XYZ file of C-alpha atoms in Angstrom:
588
model
C 0.620 0.168 -0.123
C 0.887 3.777 -0.613
C 1.744 5.277 2.807
C -0.172 9.094 2.192
C 1.845 10.787 4.538
C 5.048 9.892 3.006
C 3.508 10.969 -0.547
C 2.464 14.528 1.006
C 5.777 14.707 2.426
C 7.634 14.223 -0.636
C 5.750 16.922 -2.379
C 6.654 19.459 0.541
C 10.109 18.046 0.426
C 10.556 19.799 -2.984
C 12.340 23.489 -3.460
C 8.560 24.130 -4.917
C 6.586 26.934 -2.721
C 2.884 25.989 -1.858
C 1.555 28.709 -4.176
C 3.531 27.185 -7.430
C 1.687 24.162 -6.193
C -1.799 26.067 -6.626
C -1.198 27.149 -9.657
C -0.120 23.755 -11.593
C -3.189 22.150 -9.904
C -5.838 25.331 -10.628
C -4.033 25.249 -14.504
C -4.910 21.675 -14.698
C -8.502 21.903 -13.553
C -9.000 25.289 -15.828
C -7.461 22.972 -18.682
C -9.648 20.487 -18.109
C -12.791 22.469 -17.622
C -12.550 23.709 -21.368
C -11.940 20.661 -22.737
C -14.450 18.461 -21.217
C -17.269 21.424 -21.720
C -16.279 21.464 -25.728
C -15.722 17.483 -25.668
C -19.625 16.861 -23.875
C -21.034 20.012 -26.540
C -18.977 18.279 -29.592
C -20.318 14.590 -28.910
C -24.008 15.622 -28.143
C -23.834 17.250 -31.672
C -23.128 13.865 -32.921
C -26.397 12.453 -30.787
C -28.566 14.892 -31.584
C -27.539 16.540 -34.723
C -25.942 19.568 -35.982
C -29.224 21.408 -37.043
C -29.663 21.979 -32.471
C -26.489 22.817 -32.147
C -27.901 26.159 -30.369
C -30.218 24.363 -28.132
C -26.975 22.525 -26.905
C -24.702 24.999 -26.349
C -28.006 27.522 -24.371
C -28.423 24.115 -22.523
C -24.269 23.011 -21.975
C -23.917 26.769 -20.793
C -27.286 26.661 -18.278
C -26.464 23.366 -17.161
C -22.226 24.856 -16.519
C -23.130 27.902 -14.426
C -26.291 26.835 -12.010
C -23.602 25.321 -9.459
C -21.989 28.611 -9.283
C -25.334 29.529 -8.485
C -26.681 26.952 -6.347
C -23.340 26.214 -4.108
C -21.551 29.678 -4.270
C -22.716 30.928 -0.675
C -22.119 27.525 0.758
C -19.163 26.369 -0.980
C -17.373 29.539 1.626
C -18.943 28.533 4.452
C -16.942 25.418 4.142
C -13.451 27.642 2.996
C -14.114 29.566 6.255
C -14.574 26.592 8.627
C -12.250 24.158 7.658
C -8.979 24.038 5.802
C -9.221 25.918 2.595
C -6.333 23.065 1.511
C -8.067 20.590 2.305
C -10.937 21.287 0.696
C -8.194 21.793 -2.731
C -7.823 18.222 -2.158
C -11.411 17.292 -2.121
C -12.068 18.967 -4.639
C -9.410 17.314 -7.030
C -10.451 13.498 -5.800
C -13.967 14.871 -7.341
C -12.645 15.489 -10.061
C -10.702 12.181 -10.452
C -14.104 10.391 -9.954
C -15.978 13.143 -12.177
C -14.346 12.595 -15.247
C -14.364 8.782 -14.808
C -18.177 10.092 -14.840
C -17.278 10.837 -18.049
C -16.030 7.909 -19.432
C -18.927 6.063 -18.689
C -21.233 9.031 -20.169
C -19.274 8.959 -23.623
C -19.138 4.520 -23.174
C -23.262 4.152 -23.909
C -23.617 7.368 -25.037
C -25.715 8.455 -23.063
C -27.304 11.991 -23.396
C -28.791 12.489 -20.189
C -25.325 10.501 -18.380
C -23.453 13.660 -19.902
C -25.648 16.232 -18.432
C -24.999 15.064 -15.315
C -21.292 14.725 -15.615
C -21.304 17.985 -16.910
C -23.054 18.953 -13.807
C -21.461 17.668 -11.128
C -17.911 18.905 -13.005
C -18.995 22.398 -12.283
C -20.243 21.664 -9.020
C -16.461 20.818 -8.331
C -15.217 23.575 -9.638
C -17.963 26.105 -7.880
C -16.428 24.559 -4.175
C -12.504 24.854 -5.699
C -13.348 28.474 -6.168
C -13.387 30.212 -2.478
C -10.789 28.120 -1.233
C -8.546 28.781 -4.302
C -8.785 32.000 -4.229
C -9.435 32.532 0.262
C -6.178 30.578 0.601
C -3.693 33.331 -0.818
C -3.359 35.231 1.973
C -2.764 32.221 4.286
C -0.188 30.785 1.668
C 1.013 34.043 -0.005
C 2.601 37.400 0.994
C 0.558 40.295 1.439
C 2.668 42.588 -0.924
C 2.833 39.934 -2.955
C -0.592 39.358 -3.155
C -1.020 40.941 -6.780
C 1.435 39.820 -8.437
C 0.848 36.938 -7.369
C -3.257 37.284 -8.680
C -1.580 37.972 -12.044
C 0.596 34.696 -12.436
C -3.015 32.733 -11.261
C -5.069 34.660 -13.986
C -2.655 34.380 -17.002
C -2.178 30.210 -16.239
C -6.290 30.158 -16.857
C -6.825 32.179 -19.495
C -3.402 29.908 -20.941
C -5.442 26.832 -19.660
C -7.947 28.529 -21.558
C -6.389 28.970 -24.425
C -4.789 25.301 -24.428
C -8.225 23.866 -23.752
C -9.830 25.743 -26.413
C -7.156 23.364 -29.147
C -7.185 20.824 -27.218
C -10.735 20.056 -27.579
C -11.417 20.356 -31.175
C -7.363 18.706 -31.429
C -8.346 15.661 -29.710
C -11.705 15.285 -31.660
C -9.707 15.360 -34.832
C -6.885 13.365 -34.127
C -9.180 10.640 -32.403
C -11.439 10.394 -35.486
C -14.406 11.631 -32.878
C -13.677 8.470 -30.116
C -14.809 10.389 -27.531
C -13.810 7.518 -24.813
C -10.313 8.341 -25.556
C -10.400 12.023 -25.525
C -12.108 11.385 -22.173
C -9.210 9.209 -21.359
C -6.933 12.596 -21.666
C -8.902 14.323 -18.676
C -8.884 11.937 -16.373
C -5.021 11.740 -16.888
C -5.480 15.856 -16.238
C -7.211 14.892 -12.805
C -4.876 12.759 -11.718
C -2.124 14.844 -11.896
C -4.662 17.541 -9.984
C -4.721 15.654 -7.457
C -0.813 14.677 -6.831
C 0.037 18.100 -7.190
C -3.052 19.745 -4.488
C -0.640 17.375 -2.559
C 1.537 19.828 -2.596
C -0.067 22.753 -0.580
C 0.685 23.126 2.725
C -1.865 22.899 5.254
C -4.034 25.372 5.597
C -5.751 25.371 9.054
C -9.859 27.031 8.718
C -10.276 31.242 9.731
C -12.587 29.791 13.303
C -15.876 30.646 11.305
C -18.794 28.284 12.825
C -21.353 29.312 10.281
C -23.950 26.406 9.313
C -24.507 25.704 6.216
C -27.775 26.975 5.228
C -30.075 26.037 1.978
C -31.369 29.373 1.891
C -27.831 30.737 0.200
C -29.677 34.556 -0.892
C -29.513 35.020 2.526
C -26.078 34.525 3.193
C -24.979 36.405 0.000
C -26.870 39.257 0.935
C -25.749 38.908 4.823
C -22.567 38.472 3.267
C -22.459 41.734 0.899
C -24.172 44.075 3.361
C -20.566 43.575 5.582
C -18.500 43.972 2.655
C -20.648 47.259 2.272
C -18.582 48.087 5.774
C -15.425 47.536 4.487
C -14.173 50.841 2.182
C -14.550 50.377 -1.575
C -15.111 46.427 -0.770
C -18.228 46.549 -2.305
C -17.487 47.699 -5.308
C -14.790 45.761 -6.263
C -17.204 42.976 -5.677
C -19.391 44.395 -8.098
C -17.008 45.335 -10.626
C -15.215 41.591 -10.421
C -18.752 40.564 -11.095
C -19.221 42.949 -14.325
C -15.530 41.856 -15.873
C -17.627 37.977 -16.185
C -20.616 39.356 -17.536
C -18.479 41.571 -19.876
C -15.641 38.629 -20.482
C -19.748 35.739 -21.206
C -21.081 38.529 -23.344
C -17.686 38.898 -25.758
C -16.874 34.926 -25.878
C -21.189 34.543 -27.156
C -20.906 37.460 -29.210
C -17.365 37.142 -31.010
C -18.398 34.121 -33.820
C -21.439 35.302 -34.689
C -19.714 38.930 -35.173
C -16.630 36.946 -36.814
C -18.881 35.495 -39.632
C -21.435 37.844 -39.526
C -18.749 41.254 -40.388
C -15.782 39.399 -41.548
C -17.208 36.586 -43.865
C -15.262 34.217 -41.318
C -16.710 30.500 -40.385
C -16.771 29.709 -36.902
C -13.971 27.756 -36.953
C -11.894 30.787 -37.362
C -14.025 33.153 -35.726
C -13.281 30.745 -32.391
C -9.537 32.084 -32.853
C -10.791 35.394 -32.296
C -11.446 34.649 -28.243
C -8.251 32.916 -27.923
C -6.766 36.326 -29.058
C -9.257 37.637 -26.332
C -8.274 35.203 -23.322
C -4.232 35.794 -23.991
C -4.603 39.690 -24.330
C -6.459 39.125 -20.656
C -3.568 37.385 -19.324
C -1.282 39.544 -20.671
C -2.818 42.472 -18.985
C -2.864 40.498 -16.300
C 0.615 39.868 -15.608
C 1.220 43.831 -16.341
C -1.643 44.626 -13.272
C 0.592 42.166 -11.264
C 4.195 44.517 -12.167
C 2.704 47.924 -12.108
C 0.649 47.006 -8.307
C 3.611 45.858 -6.824
C 3.607 45.173 -3.433
C 0.199 46.914 -3.143
C -3.468 46.810 -4.660
C -3.967 49.705 -7.364
C -7.402 50.613 -7.661
C -6.445 53.245 -10.045
C -6.012 50.911 -12.573
C -9.466 49.709 -12.977
C -11.582 53.252 -14.043
C -8.459 54.022 -16.240
C -8.944 50.529 -18.075
C -12.378 50.677 -17.695
C -12.004 53.502 -19.864
C -9.786 52.091 -22.190
C -12.531 48.653 -22.626
C -14.919 50.860 -23.072
C -13.186 53.470 -26.300
C -12.143 49.631 -27.968
C -15.849 48.142 -27.407
C -16.701 51.094 -29.253
C -14.049 50.721 -32.160
C -14.954 47.332 -32.679
C -18.055 48.470 -33.432
C -16.882 51.184 -36.314
C -14.640 48.885 -37.833
C -16.297 45.616 -38.103
C -15.013 45.216 -41.715
C -11.554 45.425 -41.358
C -10.040 42.187 -39.790
C -6.224 44.357 -39.428
C -7.688 46.827 -37.472
C -10.300 44.298 -34.997
C -6.713 42.079 -33.933
C -5.752 44.059 -32.576
C -8.346 45.509 -30.501
C -9.771 42.524 -29.544
C -5.798 42.326 -28.323
C -6.044 44.998 -26.694
C -9.805 44.976 -24.752
C -8.560 41.826 -23.234
C -5.210 43.763 -22.222
C -7.018 46.053 -20.851
C -9.923 43.433 -19.190
C -7.061 41.652 -17.818
C -5.524 45.199 -15.734
C -8.999 45.899 -14.614
C -9.709 42.577 -13.155
C -6.671 42.060 -11.192
C -6.533 44.509 -9.030
C -10.290 43.708 -7.712
C -9.623 40.665 -6.945
C -6.631 40.391 -5.282
C -8.029 43.823 -3.287
C -11.027 41.714 -2.305
C -8.549 38.874 -1.023
C -7.258 41.314 1.348
C -9.895 43.591 2.008
C -11.987 40.938 3.063
C -12.528 40.278 6.880
C -10.742 36.850 7.193
C -13.165 34.823 9.466
C -15.297 35.722 6.227
C -12.942 35.783 3.415
C -14.495 32.619 2.255
C -18.223 34.291 2.616
C -17.375 37.200 0.175
C -15.350 35.259 -2.186
C -18.662 32.852 -2.758
C -20.860 36.333 -2.672
C -18.232 37.445 -5.381
C -18.633 34.336 -7.499
C -22.420 33.998 -7.230
C -22.175 37.170 -8.656
C -20.014 36.771 -11.506
C -21.902 33.539 -12.831
C -25.071 35.796 -12.366
C -23.834 38.335 -15.265
C -22.674 35.364 -16.879
C -26.619 34.321 -17.227
C -27.136 38.144 -17.546
C -24.946 38.182 -20.596
C -26.745 35.033 -22.788
C -29.943 37.175 -22.048
C -29.335 40.085 -23.220
C -27.360 38.423 -26.439
C -31.016 36.660 -26.856
C -32.706 40.312 -26.487
C -30.393 42.573 -28.647
C -29.975 39.367 -31.332
C -33.239 37.344 -31.695
C -35.459 40.109 -30.278
C -34.911 43.836 -31.026
C -32.612 42.303 -34.023
C -29.474 44.153 -33.849
C -26.053 42.800 -35.508
C -23.274 41.506 -33.538
C -21.107 44.564 -34.144
C -24.604 46.639 -32.916
C -24.280 44.218 -30.336
C -20.488 45.231 -28.807
C -21.420 48.922 -28.818
C -24.556 48.409 -26.699
C -21.789 46.768 -24.477
C -19.919 49.531 -24.537
C -22.537 51.530 -23.203
C -22.752 49.568 -20.703
C -18.820 49.417 -20.129
C -18.952 53.769 -20.352
C -21.656 53.807 -17.150
C -18.871 51.326 -15.641
C -16.445 53.517 -16.491
C -18.357 56.460 -14.490
C -19.019 54.282 -11.304
C -15.575 53.712 -10.694
C -14.014 57.702 -11.391
C -16.777 57.958 -8.233
C -16.310 55.398 -5.901
C -12.102 54.674 -6.541
C -11.648 58.833 -7.438
C -9.357 58.762 -4.720
C -7.309 55.408 -5.779
C -7.179 56.985 -9.144
C -5.647 60.340 -8.657
C -2.823 58.842 -6.446
C -2.434 56.606 -9.167
C -1.946 60.145 -11.582
C -0.522 61.907 -9.230
C 1.955 58.820 -8.597
C 3.226 58.603 -12.479
C 2.788 62.430 -12.788
C 5.491 62.234 -9.921
C 7.574 59.864 -11.933
C 7.947 61.507 -15.251
C 8.387 64.999 -13.164
C 10.461 64.169 -10.780
C 14.152 62.077 -9.993
C 13.267 61.341 -6.514
C 16.040 59.832 -3.392
C 14.282 59.076 -0.409
C 14.788 58.629 2.899
C 13.390 56.976 5.971
C 11.427 54.963 3.864
C 10.820 52.504 6.514
C 9.270 55.092 8.664
C 5.872 54.765 6.608
C 3.410 53.070 7.807
C 1.020 50.180 6.260
C -1.599 52.156 7.843
C -3.258 55.366 7.459
C -0.589 58.266 8.197
C -0.434 62.424 9.478
C 2.282 63.658 7.461
C 3.834 67.412 8.611
C 5.646 68.716 5.924
C 6.286 72.254 4.293
C 4.586 73.424 1.635
C 7.230 74.561 -0.807
C 5.339 74.610 -4.285
C 2.786 72.752 -5.721
C 3.792 69.608 -6.435
C 4.640 68.938 -3.262
C 1.595 67.269 -3.362
C 2.875 64.689 -6.298
C 6.237 63.662 -4.544
C 4.233 61.936 -1.537
C 2.191 61.166 -3.897
C 4.475 59.201 -5.089
C 6.749 58.437 -2.218
C 3.908 55.769 -0.841
C 1.217 53.556 -1.983
C -1.870 54.781 0.304
C -4.462 56.921 -0.350
C -4.054 60.655 0.929
C -5.769 63.771 1.295
C -3.871 67.203 1.739
C -5.243 69.688 3.838
C -2.720 73.739 2.974
C -2.614 76.671 5.194
C -4.711 78.857 3.070
C -2.339 81.934 2.948
C -1.574 82.518 -0.951
C -3.455 82.760 -3.887
C -2.879 80.434 -6.348
C -3.463 79.985 -9.786
C -6.130 79.056 -12.511
C -4.631 75.979 -13.640
C -3.334 74.716 -9.397
C -6.952 75.577 -8.008
C -7.886 73.138 -10.621
C -5.389 70.563 -10.207
C -5.831 71.117 -6.253
C -9.551 70.897 -6.760
C -8.770 66.619 -8.485
C -6.841 65.934 -5.608
C -9.693 67.204 -3.552
C -7.207 69.357 -1.319
C -8.776 71.535 1.715
C -7.835 74.709 2.840
C -7.321 75.611 5.957
C -5.911 77.370 8.330
C -2.854 78.047 10.036
C -2.290 75.387 12.569
C -2.544 77.468 15.667
C -5.968 77.605 15.102
C -7.137 74.115 14.255
C -8.512 73.181 17.713
C -11.032 75.925 16.970
C -12.345 75.014 13.186
C -14.320 72.083 14.216
C -15.162 71.460 10.505
C -11.394 71.176 9.918
C -10.865 68.628 12.454
C -14.191 66.747 11.613
C -12.792 66.472 7.689
C -9.626 64.990 9.075
C -11.664 62.304 10.826
C -13.715 61.155 8.441
C -10.987 60.839 5.543
C -8.898 58.890 8.657
C -12.182 56.422 8.645
C -11.587 56.418 5.657
C -8.441 54.806 5.247
C -7.078 57.426 3.713
C -3.481 59.067 5.404
C -3.358 62.680 6.073
C -0.935 65.288 4.450
C -0.700 68.757 6.221
C 1.305 71.321 4.595
C 2.531 74.159 7.009
C 4.717 77.036 5.569
C 6.874 77.516 8.932
C 9.715 75.405 8.261
C 10.097 74.250 11.416
C 8.289 71.363 11.327
C 8.473 70.319 15.077
C 7.181 73.579 16.277
C 3.672 73.060 13.811
C 3.646 69.263 15.158
C 3.613 70.221 18.309
C 1.431 73.056 18.118
C -0.739 69.874 16.586
C -0.300 67.749 19.701
C -1.560 71.488 21.892
C -4.732 70.958 19.995
C -7.112 68.417 22.175
C -9.840 67.752 20.059
C -7.120 67.521 17.255
C -5.337 64.681 19.405
C -8.782 62.826 19.688
C -9.804 61.952 16.513
C -5.590 61.032 15.854
C -5.729 58.745 19.403
C -9.201 57.646 17.697
C -8.205 55.818 14.614
C -4.467 55.611 16.490
C -2.714 57.446 13.856
C 0.989 58.483 14.152
C 1.880 61.438 13.231
C 5.099 61.633 10.120
C 6.880 64.860 10.595
C 8.124 64.492 6.425
C 11.388 67.058 4.681
C 11.082 68.161 0.977
C 14.133 69.474 -1.102
C 14.946 70.415 -4.399
C 17.635 70.441 -6.809
C 17.769 72.167 -9.698
C 17.954 71.097 -13.960
C 20.844 70.088 -15.484
C 21.116 71.641 -18.584
C 24.725 70.808 -19.738
C 23.973 66.926 -21.744
C 23.630 65.388 -24.877
C 20.736 64.954 -26.501
C 18.157 62.290 -24.823
C 19.552 63.128 -21.433
C 19.564 66.699 -21.506
C 15.695 66.442 -22.820
C 15.360 64.208 -19.287
C 16.935 66.271 -17.157
C 14.983 69.107 -18.569
C 11.990 67.210 -17.241
C 13.021 65.799 -14.139
C 13.559 67.808 -11.224
C 16.305 66.406 -8.384
C 13.934 65.727 -5.374
C 14.890 64.584 -1.891
C 12.373 63.571 1.314
C 13.140 62.388 3.818
C 10.653 60.607 6.703
C 11.646 60.950 10.218
C 10.451 58.836 13.150
C 6.855 58.293 13.641
C 6.003 60.097 16.879
C 3.062 58.547 18.755
C 0.085 60.581 20.231
C 0.800 60.514 24.261
């Protein structure tokens, strides 16, 4: 007999991280999903006839989505109550059993059994999802989660690309021998089981919540909890919209290729592969841009780009040479849109209910898939719009979402834009970066010029609100910049204790998880901080939010002009700047 403990220990002693094992496990699962879904579709077309293909695809699509809607909430509860690693191993074993059922369904040429197998395949995927995403903060360091999510998403879409190709390829080379084709899926499942044992054990998160068949009520309660966590509910809704968007593009791309571009259905399928390739690329880019901190400022920017691309696809619908890069760019922007949202949901979700939050996100996401199918039927079957016009309608929806996120994530966008402008405008040297806390803080520094705001935004990765002493008249363009950054003009620090409006605004900002930067005119920063500490009302606000005070010194050099063309150009743009962050001061 095989010693299970030795088998597991073999994987753990290898110099491979748990995240790598998780990534390989989910890659093999996604690969199997995409191969098997198409194999069943090909099998049913052979059994029922090509003239019923529309009914076959709509039925298989509904059956595959149904378990995600029915079991997502309880799957999240399981992930919160039990070891997520053990649940992952269980689902991979279940997948192996389901693939064995698939072999039998093809062997007996049973249509009904094929549908049952597809339902079971989707069920194990629905159980796997919350644990897959929920385990990330337990096996990956917080600052590495955005990049890890980028890799996870990239491998998922790589699995979609390879799976879509292999399903057709295996069907062709086996001369539609579905038993041999299903055997390949069984072998992939076996490999997934072996890889899942390499993931290190993670303890249960401590939730005592029980399973409840009234999952809609659970989802509603989870969303209510998410509402009280800053930016979490908008991130959940944004993630769900992405699946709606992707599902509509997937469903509409082949009719679009046939109607507008004159391609065959198989050739049209390659356009969707371009989208998947783009999403994987965008996911990696988003992970690299985010670095150690989730960069939600990318989301509205990417959504705006997606909106423009959707309208351009309709406008240039007859030109294949333009459509190919547009679809690829749309995919890249989609990946950049999705990764920050997924990363933020994982990090911001309360630990004891993280699985439920992810499950609720999955439920809303797969509801979006159903809505995409309904929208396609409504636009094409009822209203009679062409496939290319459908992309413009989708662009209208994407535009509305862009406007929504521009308001919801305004502080993230302004910080992201400010960071980019800072890197373009300054060549900055930092000292004391270790003194910058991971939680919101109060920064006090001398105000030397309008671009001090850019330096502070580029120096740290948290959202920041600026409070500037209103001692001078500003130009029109500077007023517009300050309005974009939501700068608050305040009186001199000595009178802050009497300015309840400013103190209330500072407290509200800290409560939302946003740092405060107070720009003062006095070069003696310590004197200004002492004045702050002498204000009882101000200190009460800082104590309530356990906020540290950090003195900051800003120095700027002069532009260099005696260089050759390119260095001279860069030095004319870049201003040398030096930022020093001193030791935080605690409130007594």
